[in-house]
């Protein structure tokens, strides 16, 4: 009888130990899963930081490049521009110019377009920056037509040329809205004052020119 009781007690102890080991194993696995989830959550900010660092690589507008020692546009492109920047050569007015953008994007029409540019010309045989232009967004890429540079502005369009190595806004037109949402049309030309009109003719005219203009295609530095 005593032997039988001893055997029963040993059996119960073995069952209890087995249950305890199983519980410990379950708790260990649960702890490992919790740690894995925590590690996954903690690793997410690192990806966000990497994305932020990548975005910060885009050059700041307006460009202020140090082109000292550069005698040609080619030298600017080869020695000064950084990866991600874009450039193109264009005749504005009667002047050959180098346009450099902070970044270019696929305009889905075969062009690497840009919304901003620093403009360089030759002054006494040496490259010189004469100004910067910037459109309001990627829906309004820089474009040229008949020697004029077109830039999208807020609810309107601006038109530029180069004369005597100076960047000049020839004219611009835009729409403003009053408190009741009514349209007010404005027009401005070089050496003139801003004028208000009841007609949208000036706005429509410059906008039509922009619509027919050729979007600038920039080569991107790799």
PDB file of C-alpha atoms in Angstrom:
ATOM      1  CA  UNK A   1       0.000   0.000   0.000  1.00  0.00           C
ATOM      2  CA  UNK A   2       2.833   2.391   0.901  1.00  0.00           C
ATOM      3  CA  UNK A   3       4.557   1.621  -2.397  1.00  0.00           C
ATOM      4  CA  UNK A   4       1.321   2.411  -4.229  1.00  0.00           C
ATOM      5  CA  UNK A   5       0.992   5.782  -2.470  1.00  0.00           C
ATOM      6  CA  UNK A   6       4.612   6.641  -3.224  1.00  0.00           C
ATOM      7  CA  UNK A   7       4.110   5.837  -6.906  1.00  0.00           C
ATOM      8  CA  UNK A   8       0.973   7.991  -7.044  1.00  0.00           C
ATOM      9  CA  UNK A   9       2.753  10.908  -5.412  1.00  0.00           C
ATOM     10  CA  UNK A  10       5.675  10.631  -7.853  1.00  0.00           C
ATOM     11  CA  UNK A  11       3.246  10.610 -10.741  1.00  0.00           C
ATOM     12  CA  UNK A  12       1.536  13.738  -9.494  1.00  0.00           C
ATOM     13  CA  UNK A  13       4.872  15.479  -9.048  1.00  0.00           C
ATOM     14  CA  UNK A  14       5.923  14.573 -12.580  1.00  0.00           C
ATOM     15  CA  UNK A  15       2.646  15.907 -13.986  1.00  0.00           C
ATOM     16  CA  UNK A  16       3.048  19.094 -11.953  1.00  0.00           C
ATOM     17  CA  UNK A  17       6.623  19.566 -13.127  1.00  0.00           C
ATOM     18  CA  UNK A  18       5.596  18.998 -16.707  1.00  0.00           C
ATOM     19  CA  UNK A  19       2.846  21.592 -16.395  1.00  0.00           C
ATOM     20  CA  UNK A  20       5.264  24.022 -14.770  1.00  0.00           C
ATOM     21  CA  UNK A  21       7.812  23.538 -17.561  1.00  0.00           C
ATOM     22  CA  UNK A  22       5.089  24.035 -20.170  1.00  0.00           C
ATOM     23  CA  UNK A  23       3.919  27.189 -18.412  1.00  0.00           C
ATOM     24  CA  UNK A  24       7.490  28.488 -18.254  1.00  0.00           C
ATOM     25  CA  UNK A  25       8.019  27.712 -21.948  1.00  0.00           C
ATOM     26  CA  UNK A  26       4.742  29.472 -22.833  1.00  0.00           C
ATOM     27  CA  UNK A  27       5.703  32.507 -20.762  1.00  0.00           C
ATOM     28  CA  UNK A  28       9.146  32.586 -22.404  1.00  0.00           C
ATOM     29  CA  UNK A  29       7.662  32.433 -25.907  1.00  0.00           C
ATOM     30  CA  UNK A  30       5.139  35.151 -24.991  1.00  0.00           C
ATOM     31  CA  UNK A  31       7.952  37.311 -23.624  1.00  0.00           C
ATOM     32  CA  UNK A  32      10.016  36.799 -26.791  1.00  0.00           C
ATOM     33  CA  UNK A  33       7.034  37.762 -28.985  1.00  0.00           C
ATOM     34  CA  UNK A  34       6.463  40.896 -26.883  1.00  0.00           C
ATOM     35  CA  UNK A  35      10.128  41.847 -27.223  1.00  0.00           C
ATOM     36  CA  UNK A  36       9.959  41.316 -30.997  1.00  0.00           C
ATOM     37  CA  UNK A  37       6.899  43.607 -31.241  1.00  0.00           C
ATOM     38  CA  UNK A  38       8.642  46.245 -29.108  1.00  0.00           C
ATOM     39  CA  UNK A  39      11.785  46.013 -31.254  1.00  0.00           C
ATOM     40  CA  UNK A  40       9.656  46.380 -34.400  1.00  0.00           C
ATOM     41  CA  UNK A  41       7.888  49.452 -33.010  1.00  0.00           C
ATOM     42  CA  UNK A  42      11.183  50.964 -31.847  1.00  0.00           C
ATOM     43  CA  UNK A  43      12.761  50.440 -35.280  1.00  0.00           C
ATOM     44  CA  UNK A  44      10.059  52.428 -37.114  1.00  0.00           C
ATOM     45  CA  UNK A  45      11.349  55.906 -36.093  1.00  0.00           C
ATOM     46  CA  UNK A  46      14.748  54.982 -37.555  1.00  0.00           C
ATOM     47  CA  UNK A  47      13.122  54.501 -40.985  1.00  0.00           C
ATOM     48  CA  UNK A  48      11.372  57.859 -40.571  1.00  0.00           C
ATOM     49  CA  UNK A  49      14.680  59.519 -39.682  1.00  0.00           C
ATOM     50  CA  UNK A  50      16.321  57.994 -42.771  1.00  0.00           C
ATOM     51  CA  UNK A  51      13.480  59.351 -44.942  1.00  0.00           C
ATOM     52  CA  UNK A  52      13.864  62.799 -43.387  1.00  0.00           C
ATOM     53  CA  UNK A  53      17.606  62.757 -44.051  1.00  0.00           C
ATOM     54  CA  UNK A  54      17.004  61.768 -47.692  1.00  0.00           C
ATOM     55  CA  UNK A  55      14.482  64.581 -48.161  1.00  0.00           C
ATOM     56  CA  UNK A  56      16.859  67.119 -46.639  1.00  0.00           C
ATOM     57  CA  UNK A  57      19.371  66.421 -49.415  1.00  0.00           C
ATOM     58  CA  UNK A  58      17.353  68.638 -51.800  1.00  0.00           C
ATOM     59  CA  UNK A  59      19.197  71.934 -52.204  1.00  0.00           C
ATOM     60  CA  UNK A  60      17.648  75.024 -50.675  1.00  0.00           C
ATOM     61  CA  UNK A  61      15.977  77.684 -52.817  1.00  0.00           C
ATOM     62  CA  UNK A  62      17.154  80.172 -53.907  1.00  0.00           C
ATOM     63  CA  UNK A  63      20.422  78.646 -55.003  1.00  0.00           C
ATOM     64  CA  UNK A  64      23.514  80.547 -53.935  1.00  0.00           C
ATOM     65  CA  UNK A  65      26.317  78.631 -55.603  1.00  0.00           C
ATOM     66  CA  UNK A  66      29.970  79.551 -55.267  1.00  0.00           C
ATOM     67  CA  UNK A  67      31.098  79.685 -58.905  1.00  0.00           C
ATOM     68  CA  UNK A  68      34.354  81.513 -58.269  1.00  0.00           C
ATOM     69  CA  UNK A  69      37.049  80.147 -60.548  1.00  0.00           C
ATOM     70  CA  UNK A  70      34.520  78.928 -63.131  1.00  0.00           C
ATOM     71  CA  UNK A  71      35.147  80.413 -66.584  1.00  0.00           C
ATOM     72  CA  UNK A  72      32.420  78.511 -68.440  1.00  0.00           C
ATOM     73  CA  UNK A  73      28.956  77.075 -67.915  1.00  0.00           C
ATOM     74  CA  UNK A  74      30.490  73.629 -68.358  1.00  0.00           C
ATOM     75  CA  UNK A  75      32.823  74.184 -65.424  1.00  0.00           C
ATOM     76  CA  UNK A  76      29.850  75.147 -63.250  1.00  0.00           C
ATOM     77  CA  UNK A  77      28.077  71.931 -64.203  1.00  0.00           C
ATOM     78  CA  UNK A  78      31.147  69.733 -63.769  1.00  0.00           C
ATOM     79  CA  UNK A  79      32.593  71.185 -60.573  1.00  0.00           C
ATOM     80  CA  UNK A  80      29.873  73.011 -58.638  1.00  0.00           C
ATOM     81  CA  UNK A  81      26.544  71.259 -59.082  1.00  0.00           C
ATOM     82  CA  UNK A  82      25.644  68.530 -56.619  1.00  0.00           C
ATOM     83  CA  UNK A  83      23.735  65.254 -57.166  1.00  0.00           C
ATOM     84  CA  UNK A  84      20.020  65.881 -57.578  1.00  0.00           C
ATOM     85  CA  UNK A  85      20.433  69.350 -59.084  1.00  0.00           C
ATOM     86  CA  UNK A  86      19.468  69.905 -62.706  1.00  0.00           C
ATOM     87  CA  UNK A  87      20.655  72.179 -65.499  1.00  0.00           C
ATOM     88  CA  UNK A  88      19.727  73.233 -69.002  1.00  0.00           C
ATOM     89  CA  UNK A  89      20.918  75.770 -71.569  1.00  0.00           C
ATOM     90  CA  UNK A  90      18.360  78.128 -73.065  1.00  0.00           C
ATOM     91  CA  UNK A  91      18.199  81.376 -75.012  1.00  0.00           C
ATOM     92  CA  UNK A  92      16.146  83.964 -73.143  1.00  0.00           C
ATOM     93  CA  UNK A  93      15.678  87.179 -75.047  1.00  0.00           C
ATOM     94  CA  UNK A  94      18.832  87.236 -77.161  1.00  0.00           C
ATOM     95  CA  UNK A  95      21.025  85.892 -74.375  1.00  0.00           C
ATOM     96  CA  UNK A  96      22.427  82.404 -73.906  1.00  0.00           C
ATOM     97  CA  UNK A  97      21.738  81.338 -70.338  1.00  0.00           C
ATOM     98  CA  UNK A  98      22.423  78.416 -68.034  1.00  0.00           C
ATOM     99  CA  UNK A  99      19.494  77.529 -65.794  1.00  0.00           C
ATOM    100  CA  UNK A 100      20.184  75.488 -62.650  1.00  0.00           C
ATOM    101  CA  UNK A 101      17.406  74.005 -60.517  1.00  0.00           C
ATOM    102  CA  UNK A 102      17.453  72.636 -56.972  1.00  0.00           C
ATOM    103  CA  UNK A 103      15.756  69.447 -58.185  1.00  0.00           C
ATOM    104  CA  UNK A 104      13.929  68.115 -61.246  1.00  0.00           C
ATOM    105  CA  UNK A 105      10.941  65.797 -61.507  1.00  0.00           C
ATOM    106  CA  UNK A 106       9.401  63.557 -64.158  1.00  0.00           C
ATOM    107  CA  UNK A 107       6.647  65.623 -65.750  1.00  0.00           C
ATOM    108  CA  UNK A 108       5.189  62.484 -67.372  1.00  0.00           C
ATOM    109  CA  UNK A 109       5.660  63.993 -70.835  1.00  0.00           C
ATOM    110  CA  UNK A 110       9.256  62.985 -71.481  1.00  0.00           C
ATOM    111  CA  UNK A 111      10.666  65.979 -69.621  1.00  0.00           C
ATOM    112  CA  UNK A 112      12.523  66.302 -66.352  1.00  0.00           C
ATOM    113  CA  UNK A 113      10.879  69.557 -65.379  1.00  0.00           C
ATOM    114  CA  UNK A 114      11.636  72.071 -62.628  1.00  0.00           C
ATOM    115  CA  UNK A 115       9.802  74.788 -60.758  1.00  0.00           C
ATOM    116  CA  UNK A 116      12.802  76.893 -59.778  1.00  0.00           C
ATOM    117  CA  UNK A 117      16.016  78.065 -61.341  1.00  0.00           C
ATOM    118  CA  UNK A 118      19.077  80.195 -60.796  1.00  0.00           C
ATOM    119  CA  UNK A 119      19.944  81.909 -64.082  1.00  0.00           C
ATOM    120  CA  UNK A 120      23.530  82.427 -65.250  1.00  0.00           C
ATOM    121  CA  UNK A 121      24.818  84.489 -68.177  1.00  0.00           C
ATOM    122  CA  UNK A 122      28.237  85.544 -69.414  1.00  0.00           C
ATOM    123  CA  UNK A 123      29.269  89.001 -68.243  1.00  0.00           C
ATOM    124  CA  UNK A 124      32.592  90.126 -69.744  1.00  0.00           C
ATOM    125  CA  UNK A 125      33.260  86.502 -70.601  1.00  0.00           C
ATOM    126  CA  UNK A 126      32.715  85.198 -67.066  1.00  0.00           C
ATOM    127  CA  UNK A 127      29.572  83.399 -65.764  1.00  0.00           C
ATOM    128  CA  UNK A 128      27.401  85.452 -63.448  1.00  0.00           C
ATOM    129  CA  UNK A 129      24.102  84.726 -61.685  1.00  0.00           C
ATOM    130  CA  UNK A 130      21.533  87.393 -62.554  1.00  0.00           C
ATOM    131  CA  UNK A 131      18.610  86.112 -60.512  1.00  0.00           C
ATOM    132  CA  UNK A 132      16.268  83.326 -59.477  1.00  0.00           C
ATOM    133  CA  UNK A 133      12.719  82.413 -60.450  1.00  0.00           C
ATOM    134  CA  UNK A 134      10.275  79.981 -58.876  1.00  0.00           C
ATOM    135  CA  UNK A 135       6.828  78.656 -59.781  1.00  0.00           C
ATOM    136  CA  UNK A 136       4.215  77.891 -57.137  1.00  0.00           C
ATOM    137  CA  UNK A 137       4.173  74.124 -57.669  1.00  0.00           C
ATOM    138  CA  UNK A 138       4.912  71.144 -59.889  1.00  0.00           C
ATOM    139  CA  UNK A 139       1.703  71.743 -61.859  1.00  0.00           C
ATOM    140  CA  UNK A 140       3.420  74.860 -63.249  1.00  0.00           C
ATOM    141  CA  UNK A 141       6.885  73.873 -64.543  1.00  0.00           C
ATOM    142  CA  UNK A 142       9.189  76.492 -66.043  1.00  0.00           C
ATOM    143  CA  UNK A 143       8.621  76.920 -69.775  1.00  0.00           C
ATOM    144  CA  UNK A 144       9.873  79.027 -72.706  1.00  0.00           C
ATOM    145  CA  UNK A 145       8.290  80.475 -75.835  1.00  0.00           C
ATOM    146  CA  UNK A 146       9.654  83.000 -78.333  1.00  0.00           C
ATOM    147  CA  UNK A 147      12.572  83.844 -76.056  1.00  0.00           C
ATOM    148  CA  UNK A 148      10.421  84.429 -72.974  1.00  0.00           C
ATOM    149  CA  UNK A 149      10.584  82.460 -69.737  1.00  0.00           C
ATOM    150  CA  UNK A 150       7.193  81.667 -68.179  1.00  0.00           C
ATOM    151  CA  UNK A 151       6.704  81.118 -64.449  1.00  0.00           C
ATOM    152  CA  UNK A 152       3.527  80.070 -62.650  1.00  0.00           C
ATOM    153  CA  UNK A 153       2.563  82.478 -59.868  1.00  0.00           C
ATOM    154  CA  UNK A 154      -0.358  82.416 -57.444  1.00  0.00           C
ATOM    155  CA  UNK A 155      -3.505  82.284 -59.612  1.00  0.00           C
ATOM    156  CA  UNK A 156      -1.558  83.651 -62.562  1.00  0.00           C
ATOM    157  CA  UNK A 157       1.521  83.737 -64.782  1.00  0.00           C
ATOM    158  CA  UNK A 158       4.679  85.854 -65.001  1.00  0.00           C
ATOM    159  CA  UNK A 159       6.747  86.381 -68.145  1.00  0.00           C
ATOM    160  CA  UNK A 160      10.509  87.131 -68.094  1.00  0.00           C
ATOM    161  CA  UNK A 161      13.241  88.092 -70.506  1.00  0.00           C
ATOM    162  CA  UNK A 162      16.927  89.032 -70.309  1.00  0.00           C
ATOM    163  CA  UNK A 163      18.101  92.451 -71.484  1.00  0.00           C
ATOM    164  CA  UNK A 164      21.626  93.820 -71.026  1.00  0.00           C
ATOM    165  CA  UNK A 165      22.396  90.851 -68.757  1.00  0.00           C
ATOM    166  CA  UNK A 166      19.485  91.700 -66.461  1.00  0.00           C
ATOM    167  CA  UNK A 167      16.550  89.423 -65.669  1.00  0.00           C
ATOM    168  CA  UNK A 168      13.396  91.452 -66.279  1.00  0.00           C
ATOM    169  CA  UNK A 169       9.764  90.640 -65.564  1.00  0.00           C
ATOM    170  CA  UNK A 170       8.083  91.793 -68.762  1.00  0.00           C
ATOM    171  CA  UNK A 171       4.539  91.367 -67.537  1.00  0.00           C
ATOM    172  CA  UNK A 172       2.387  89.329 -65.204  1.00  0.00           C
ATOM    173  CA  UNK A 173      -1.300  88.813 -64.589  1.00  0.00           C
ATOM    174  CA  UNK A 174      -3.248  87.085 -61.861  1.00  0.00           C
ATOM    175  CA  UNK A 175      -6.610  86.668 -60.173  1.00  0.00           C
ATOM    176  CA  UNK A 176      -7.504  87.652 -56.637  1.00  0.00           C
ATOM    177  CA  UNK A 177     -10.709  86.865 -54.761  1.00  0.00           C
ATOM    178  CA  UNK A 178     -12.624  89.175 -52.436  1.00  0.00           C
ATOM    179  CA  UNK A 179     -14.350  88.091 -49.225  1.00  0.00           C
ATOM    180  CA  UNK A 180     -17.401  86.966 -51.180  1.00  0.00           C
ATOM    181  CA  UNK A 181     -15.370  84.893 -53.628  1.00  0.00           C
ATOM    182  CA  UNK A 182     -15.707  87.298 -56.550  1.00  0.00           C
ATOM    183  CA  UNK A 183     -12.824  87.392 -59.030  1.00  0.00           C
ATOM    184  CA  UNK A 184     -10.653  90.481 -59.384  1.00  0.00           C
ATOM    185  CA  UNK A 185      -8.222  90.592 -62.305  1.00  0.00           C
ATOM    186  CA  UNK A 186      -4.812  92.260 -62.101  1.00  0.00           C
ATOM    187  CA  UNK A 187      -2.102  93.064 -64.622  1.00  0.00           C
ATOM    188  CA  UNK A 188       1.433  94.406 -64.253  1.00  0.00           C
ATOM    189  CA  UNK A 189       4.060  95.277 -66.855  1.00  0.00           C
ATOM    190  CA  UNK A 190       7.670  96.379 -66.620  1.00  0.00           C
ATOM    191  CA  UNK A 191       8.098 100.011 -65.539  1.00  0.00           C
ATOM    192  CA  UNK A 192       4.349 100.183 -65.036  1.00  0.00           C
ATOM    193  CA  UNK A 193       1.991 100.166 -62.105  1.00  0.00           C
ATOM    194  CA  UNK A 194      -0.260  97.323 -61.086  1.00  0.00           C
ATOM    195  CA  UNK A 195      -3.676  97.763 -62.672  1.00  0.00           C
ATOM    196  CA  UNK A 196      -7.029  96.236 -61.845  1.00  0.00           C
ATOM    197  CA  UNK A 197      -9.436  95.211 -64.571  1.00  0.00           C
ATOM    198  CA  UNK A 198     -12.987  93.950 -64.797  1.00  0.00           C
ATOM    199  CA  UNK A 199     -11.950  91.759 -67.722  1.00  0.00           C
ATOM    200  CA  UNK A 200      -9.960  88.528 -67.629  1.00  0.00           C
ATOM    201  CA  UNK A 201      -8.428  89.226 -71.060  1.00  0.00           C
ATOM    202  CA  UNK A 202      -4.903  89.953 -69.793  1.00  0.00           C
ATOM    203  CA  UNK A 203      -4.926  86.895 -67.533  1.00  0.00           C
ATOM    204  CA  UNK A 204      -6.222  84.687 -70.337  1.00  0.00           C
ATOM    205  CA  UNK A 205      -3.686  86.018 -72.854  1.00  0.00           C
ATOM    206  CA  UNK A 206      -0.584  85.286 -70.783  1.00  0.00           C
ATOM    207  CA  UNK A 207      -2.028  81.981 -69.619  1.00  0.00           C
ATOM    208  CA  UNK A 208      -2.586  80.960 -73.254  1.00  0.00           C
ATOM    209  CA  UNK A 209       1.025  81.822 -74.065  1.00  0.00           C
ATOM    210  CA  UNK A 210       2.175  79.686 -71.154  1.00  0.00           C
ATOM    211  CA  UNK A 211      -0.019  76.782 -72.261  1.00  0.00           C
ATOM    212  CA  UNK A 212       1.657  76.873 -75.696  1.00  0.00           C
ATOM    213  CA  UNK A 213       5.185  77.228 -74.295  1.00  0.00           C
ATOM    214  CA  UNK A 214       7.774  74.433 -74.236  1.00  0.00           C
ATOM    215  CA  UNK A 215       8.482  72.948 -70.830  1.00  0.00           C
ATOM    216  CA  UNK A 216      12.183  73.107 -70.002  1.00  0.00           C
ATOM    217  CA  UNK A 217      13.929  69.736 -69.812  1.00  0.00           C
ATOM    218  CA  UNK A 218      16.698  69.570 -67.192  1.00  0.00           C
ATOM    219  CA  UNK A 219      19.607  67.138 -67.107  1.00  0.00           C
ATOM    220  CA  UNK A 220      19.969  65.801 -63.568  1.00  0.00           C
ATOM    221  CA  UNK A 221      23.336  65.424 -61.848  1.00  0.00           C
ATOM    222  CA  UNK A 222      23.790  61.829 -60.679  1.00  0.00           C
TER     223      UNK A 222
END
